Each structure stands twice: as structure tokens, then as C-alpha cells.
Amino acid sequence: HRLAGVLAQLVAVYTAAAEGARAAEAARQAVAEAQRRRQDLELKIENYRKLEERGKARLEQVRSSRELAAVTTELDLARSVLQKEEADWIRLADTIAGLEVQARDADRRLEQLKQAQTVTRQELMEKLAAAEAERNAARAERERAAREVERALRTRYERLRTSRRSRVVVALAGAACGACYTTVPLNRRVQIRAGVLIDCCESCGVILYADDAGE
């Protein structure tokens, strides 16, 4: 349980770092996307400026009022669109500036989080190593003790332990099972208390033993 607790703390630490990294990456991607839109907009603006220049050049070459009206209309349209695109460019530039500030803030928060977690991670790794060593020692001791148990009883215990969430080995509670409080027949109780029988509760299946201190 202690090992699981340390692992849960480690997961929380790495999750926080991952979330910070995702936030920073999302902010950088937002800046890159806005910059891409600005480049596309700059290309459009350049094209409309060329149209405007060509329109101005054509004004000097027209010979009739009809041609003059057509060229003037085209030129006015190009200028109108150009003004709109330039206004969009200015707004986008402001947006990019704000996004760049957000990206820098996200990167700074991520770096601060990493620095703050340095000591925490080191402490948790030390706790993890200690918990793993304790767990391994407990497993070795358990295995040593299990070798002294009859194979059939050990098999029964392991089967019960893997299928139940509650206790597997339970003391008698007077004349009853200490888990479900079903009465245990007298002859079986006597044998259990005498140490000549290790038996299971007929009702809930737990392995019963006699706890003299609890009698």
C-alpha cells in the first residue's frame, strides 16, 4: 500500500508536468498558426497592391470615359479590399503579440514547475526505492513462511486471496465464524482449537483458526 501511495504521488507529479508541457505546446502552436495566417494575409495584400498599381497605370492609358469608369471601378474595389486586408493584418498582428505573451508565460510556468518538482521528484524516487525494497523483503519473507505451509492449504489460501477483497484467514468468534458469524459445529471447533484441523467456514469460505486471546 505504501508503494502504491508513492506511485500515485509520482503519477500526480508527472501528470502536472505533462499538463504544463501540453499547455506550453498549445500556446506555441497558436502563435505558429496565427503567424501562418499573417503570412497568407501578407501575400493577399501584396497581390492587391499590385492590382492597385496596375489600375493606376491603366488610368494613364485610357482614352474613353467608358474605359475610365471601368478602370476606376476596378481600382476602387482593389483599394477597398486592400484597406480591409490591411486592417485585418493589424488586428492579427495584435493577436499574435498577445499569443506570444501567453506562450512565454506558459513556458515560464512550465520551467518554474519543473524546478519546483526537482526536489519533490528526488524525494519521491527515494521513497519509491525504499518502498520497493521493503516490498521485496516482505515478499521474500512471505515466500519463506509459505514454504512451511502444506501445499493443499497454501493453494486454498491463494485461491481465496485472489477471489476475495476481505480477510481470508479469520479467527473463531466464540462458537461462530469471525467473518460471517455462522455457527461452527462443536467437533470442528474443538479440533480447530486443538490445532489438529485447519478448516474453512461452510458459509463464507474463510480459513478459520482459534485466537485464544479473543476467546
Short mmCIF file of C-alpha atoms in Angstrom, two decimals:
data_model
loop_
_atom_site.label_atom_id
_atom_site.label_comp_id
_atom_site.label_asym_id
_atom_site.label_seq_id
_atom_site.Cartn_x
_atom_site.Cartn_y
_atom_site.Cartn_z
CA HIS A 1 0.00 0.00 0.00
CA ARG A 2 2.86 2.39 0.75
CA LEU A 3 4.40 1.60 -2.62
CA ALA A 4 1.09 2.28 -4.35
CA GLY A 5 0.84 5.58 -2.48
CA VAL A 6 4.28 6.68 -3.64
CA LEU A 7 3.47 5.67 -7.20
CA ALA A 8 0.24 7.69 -7.04
CA GLN A 9 2.22 10.74 -5.92
CA LEU A 10 4.68 10.24 -8.76
CA VAL A 11 1.83 9.96 -11.25
CA ALA A 12 0.39 13.24 -9.93
CA VAL A 13 3.77 14.97 -10.30
CA TYR A 14 4.35 13.74 -13.84
CA THR A 15 0.74 14.47 -14.80
CA ALA A 16 1.12 18.07 -13.66
CA ALA A 17 4.34 18.38 -15.69
CA ALA A 18 2.68 16.82 -18.74
CA GLU A 19 -0.27 19.20 -18.49
CA GLY A 20 2.11 22.15 -18.25
CA ALA A 21 4.03 20.91 -21.28
CA ARG A 22 0.80 20.49 -23.26
CA ALA A 23 -0.31 24.00 -22.33
CA ALA A 24 3.04 25.45 -23.45
CA GLU A 25 2.94 23.48 -26.70
CA ALA A 26 -0.63 24.57 -27.39
CA ALA A 27 0.37 28.20 -26.86
CA ARG A 28 3.31 27.83 -29.26
CA GLN A 29 1.09 26.18 -31.85
CA ALA A 30 -1.41 29.03 -31.54
CA VAL A 31 1.38 31.51 -32.26
CA ALA A 32 2.58 29.47 -35.24
CA GLU A 33 -0.95 29.23 -36.66
CA ALA A 34 -1.50 32.98 -36.30
CA GLN A 35 1.83 33.67 -37.96
CA ARG A 36 0.85 31.40 -40.84
CA ARG A 37 -2.41 33.31 -41.26
CA ARG A 38 -0.45 36.56 -41.23
CA GLN A 39 1.84 35.29 -43.98
CA ASP A 40 -1.18 34.33 -46.09
CA LEU A 41 -2.67 37.75 -45.45
CA GLU A 42 0.56 39.49 -46.41
CA LEU A 43 0.53 37.59 -49.70
CA LYS A 44 -3.03 38.74 -50.38
CA ILE A 45 -2.13 42.32 -49.53
CA GLU A 46 0.83 42.20 -51.88
CA ASN A 47 -1.40 40.90 -54.69
CA TYR A 48 -3.98 43.66 -54.17
CA ARG A 49 -1.25 46.27 -54.10
CA LYS A 50 -0.08 45.01 -57.45
CA LEU A 51 -3.65 45.24 -58.74
CA GLU A 52 -3.82 48.79 -57.46
CA GLU A 53 -0.57 49.71 -59.19
CA ARG A 54 -1.76 48.16 -62.43
CA GLY A 55 -5.03 50.08 -62.14
CA LYS A 56 -3.18 53.33 -61.67
CA ALA A 57 -1.05 52.58 -64.71
CA ARG A 58 -4.14 51.82 -66.79
CA LEU A 59 -5.71 55.14 -65.81
CA GLU A 60 -2.95 56.90 -67.70
CA GLN A 61 -3.66 54.87 -70.84
CA VAL A 62 -7.45 55.02 -71.11
CA ARG A 63 -8.91 57.00 -73.98
CA SER A 64 -12.66 56.92 -73.38
CA SER A 65 -14.92 57.79 -70.49
CA ARG A 66 -16.30 54.25 -70.55
CA GLU A 67 -12.86 52.73 -70.08
CA LEU A 68 -12.11 55.32 -67.42
CA ALA A 69 -15.24 54.34 -65.46
CA ALA A 70 -14.40 50.63 -65.67
CA VAL A 71 -10.80 51.09 -64.57
CA THR A 72 -11.87 53.45 -61.78
CA THR A 73 -14.38 50.90 -60.52
CA GLU A 74 -11.76 48.14 -60.52
CA LEU A 75 -9.30 50.43 -58.77
CA ASP A 76 -11.81 51.44 -56.10
CA LEU A 77 -12.64 47.79 -55.47
CA ALA A 78 -8.96 46.87 -55.17
CA ARG A 79 -8.39 49.75 -52.76
CA SER A 80 -11.42 48.77 -50.68
CA VAL A 81 -10.30 45.16 -50.38
CA LEU A 82 -6.73 46.28 -49.70
CA GLN A 83 -7.86 48.51 -46.84
CA LYS A 84 -9.85 45.65 -45.32
CA GLU A 85 -6.94 43.22 -45.60
CA GLU A 86 -4.55 45.75 -44.08
CA ALA A 87 -6.96 46.33 -41.17
CA ASP A 88 -7.17 42.54 -40.68
CA TRP A 89 -3.37 42.39 -40.73
CA ILE A 90 -3.14 45.00 -37.97
CA ARG A 91 -5.66 43.13 -35.82
CA LEU A 92 -3.84 39.86 -36.46
CA ALA A 93 -0.54 41.44 -35.51
CA ASP A 94 -2.07 42.49 -32.17
CA THR A 95 -3.43 38.97 -31.73
CA ILE A 96 -0.01 37.46 -32.40
CA ALA A 97 1.58 39.79 -29.87
CA GLY A 98 -0.90 38.61 -27.24
CA LEU A 99 -0.40 34.96 -28.14
CA GLU A 100 3.37 35.36 -27.92
CA VAL A 101 2.97 36.76 -24.41
CA GLN A 102 0.79 33.78 -23.48
CA ALA A 103 3.34 31.36 -24.95
CA ARG A 104 6.18 32.96 -22.99
CA ASP A 105 4.08 32.82 -19.82
CA ALA A 106 3.28 29.14 -20.42
CA ASP A 107 6.95 28.34 -20.99
CA ARG A 108 7.89 30.24 -17.84
CA ARG A 109 5.26 28.43 -15.77
CA LEU A 110 6.45 25.09 -17.13
CA GLU A 111 10.05 25.87 -16.23
CA GLN A 112 9.02 27.01 -12.75
CA LEU A 113 7.00 23.81 -12.33
CA LYS A 114 9.97 21.67 -13.36
CA GLN A 115 12.25 23.47 -10.95
CA ALA A 116 9.71 23.16 -8.15
CA GLN A 117 9.33 19.45 -8.85
CA THR A 118 13.04 18.68 -8.85
CA VAL A 119 13.29 18.16 -5.09
CA THR A 120 9.87 16.52 -4.93
CA ARG A 121 10.76 14.02 -7.65
CA GLN A 122 14.05 13.19 -5.95
CA GLU A 123 12.31 12.63 -2.61
CA LEU A 124 9.62 10.50 -4.22
CA MET A 125 12.18 8.40 -6.09
CA GLU A 126 13.97 7.77 -2.80
CA LYS A 127 10.66 6.80 -1.16
CA LEU A 128 9.90 4.60 -4.15
CA ALA A 129 13.22 2.78 -3.84
CA ALA A 130 12.67 2.28 -0.09
CA ALA A 131 9.11 1.04 -0.61
CA GLU A 132 10.23 -1.37 -3.34
CA ALA A 133 12.99 -2.71 -1.10
CA GLU A 134 10.50 -3.15 1.75
CA ARG A 135 8.04 -4.83 -0.60
CA ASN A 136 10.71 -7.20 -1.91
CA ALA A 137 11.80 -8.07 1.61
CA ALA A 138 8.18 -8.72 2.60
CA ARG A 139 7.69 -10.93 -0.45
CA ALA A 140 10.82 -12.91 0.40
CA GLU A 141 9.64 -13.36 4.00
CA ARG A 142 6.19 -14.36 2.79
CA GLU A 143 7.67 -16.93 0.44
CA ARG A 144 9.84 -18.33 3.24
CA ALA A 145 6.83 -18.65 5.52
CA ALA A 146 4.65 -20.09 2.75
CA ARG A 147 7.11 -22.94 2.19
CA GLU A 148 6.22 -24.18 5.67
CA VAL A 149 2.52 -24.46 4.80
CA GLU A 150 1.06 -27.61 3.28
CA ARG A 151 0.67 -27.32 -0.48
CA ALA A 152 -3.08 -28.01 -0.43
CA LEU A 153 -3.70 -25.39 2.28
CA ARG A 154 -1.48 -22.88 0.56
CA THR A 155 -3.32 -23.45 -2.72
CA ARG A 156 -6.64 -22.94 -0.98
CA TYR A 157 -5.36 -19.76 0.66
CA GLU A 158 -4.04 -18.31 -2.61
CA ARG A 159 -7.30 -19.12 -4.38
CA LEU A 160 -9.32 -17.39 -1.68
CA ARG A 161 -6.97 -14.42 -1.52
CA THR A 162 -7.23 -13.74 -5.24
CA SER A 163 -11.03 -14.01 -5.25
CA ARG A 164 -11.85 -12.03 -2.10
CA ARG A 165 -11.34 -8.43 -1.03
CA SER A 166 -11.88 -9.09 2.68
CA ARG A 167 -9.80 -11.18 5.05
CA VAL A 168 -9.06 -14.78 4.14
CA VAL A 169 -7.85 -16.14 7.50
CA VAL A 170 -10.26 -15.28 10.32
CA ALA A 171 -10.35 -16.24 13.99
CA LEU A 172 -13.27 -18.01 15.57
CA ALA A 173 -15.62 -15.69 17.42
CA GLY A 174 -16.81 -17.90 20.22
CA ALA A 175 -18.82 -20.65 18.55
CA ALA A 176 -19.07 -18.87 15.22
CA CYS A 177 -17.05 -17.80 12.22
CA GLY A 178 -15.43 -14.44 12.88
CA ALA A 179 -16.29 -13.21 9.36
CA CYS A 180 -19.95 -14.12 8.83
CA TYR A 181 -20.82 -15.29 12.35
CA THR A 182 -22.24 -18.58 11.15
CA THR A 183 -22.11 -21.20 13.92
CA VAL A 184 -19.30 -23.75 13.51
CA PRO A 185 -20.13 -27.33 14.64
CA LEU A 186 -18.72 -28.19 18.06
CA ASN A 187 -16.50 -31.07 16.91
CA ARG A 188 -14.85 -28.84 14.28
CA ARG A 189 -14.37 -26.03 16.79
CA VAL A 190 -12.68 -28.41 19.18
CA GLN A 191 -10.32 -29.69 16.51
CA ILE A 192 -9.53 -26.16 15.30
CA ARG A 193 -8.75 -25.01 18.85
CA ALA A 194 -6.66 -28.11 19.45
CA GLY A 195 -4.61 -27.31 16.35
CA VAL A 196 -5.35 -30.61 14.66
CA LEU A 197 -7.63 -29.14 12.00
CA ILE A 198 -7.41 -26.14 9.70
CA ASP A 199 -10.85 -25.78 8.22
CA CYS A 200 -12.96 -23.35 6.24
CA CYS A 201 -16.28 -21.77 7.11
CA GLU A 202 -19.05 -23.65 5.34
CA SER A 203 -20.91 -20.39 4.78
CA CYS A 204 -18.39 -17.76 3.60
CA GLY A 205 -15.34 -19.94 2.89
CA VAL A 206 -12.74 -18.18 5.05
CA ILE A 207 -9.99 -20.22 6.71
CA LEU A 208 -10.68 -20.43 10.44
CA TYR A 209 -8.23 -20.51 13.32
CA ALA A 210 -8.50 -20.24 17.11
CA ASP A 211 -7.33 -16.99 18.70
CA ASP A 212 -7.00 -17.85 22.38
CA ALA A 213 -6.64 -14.17 23.25
CA GLY A 214 -10.01 -13.49 21.68
CA GLU A 215 -11.88 -16.31 23.45
#
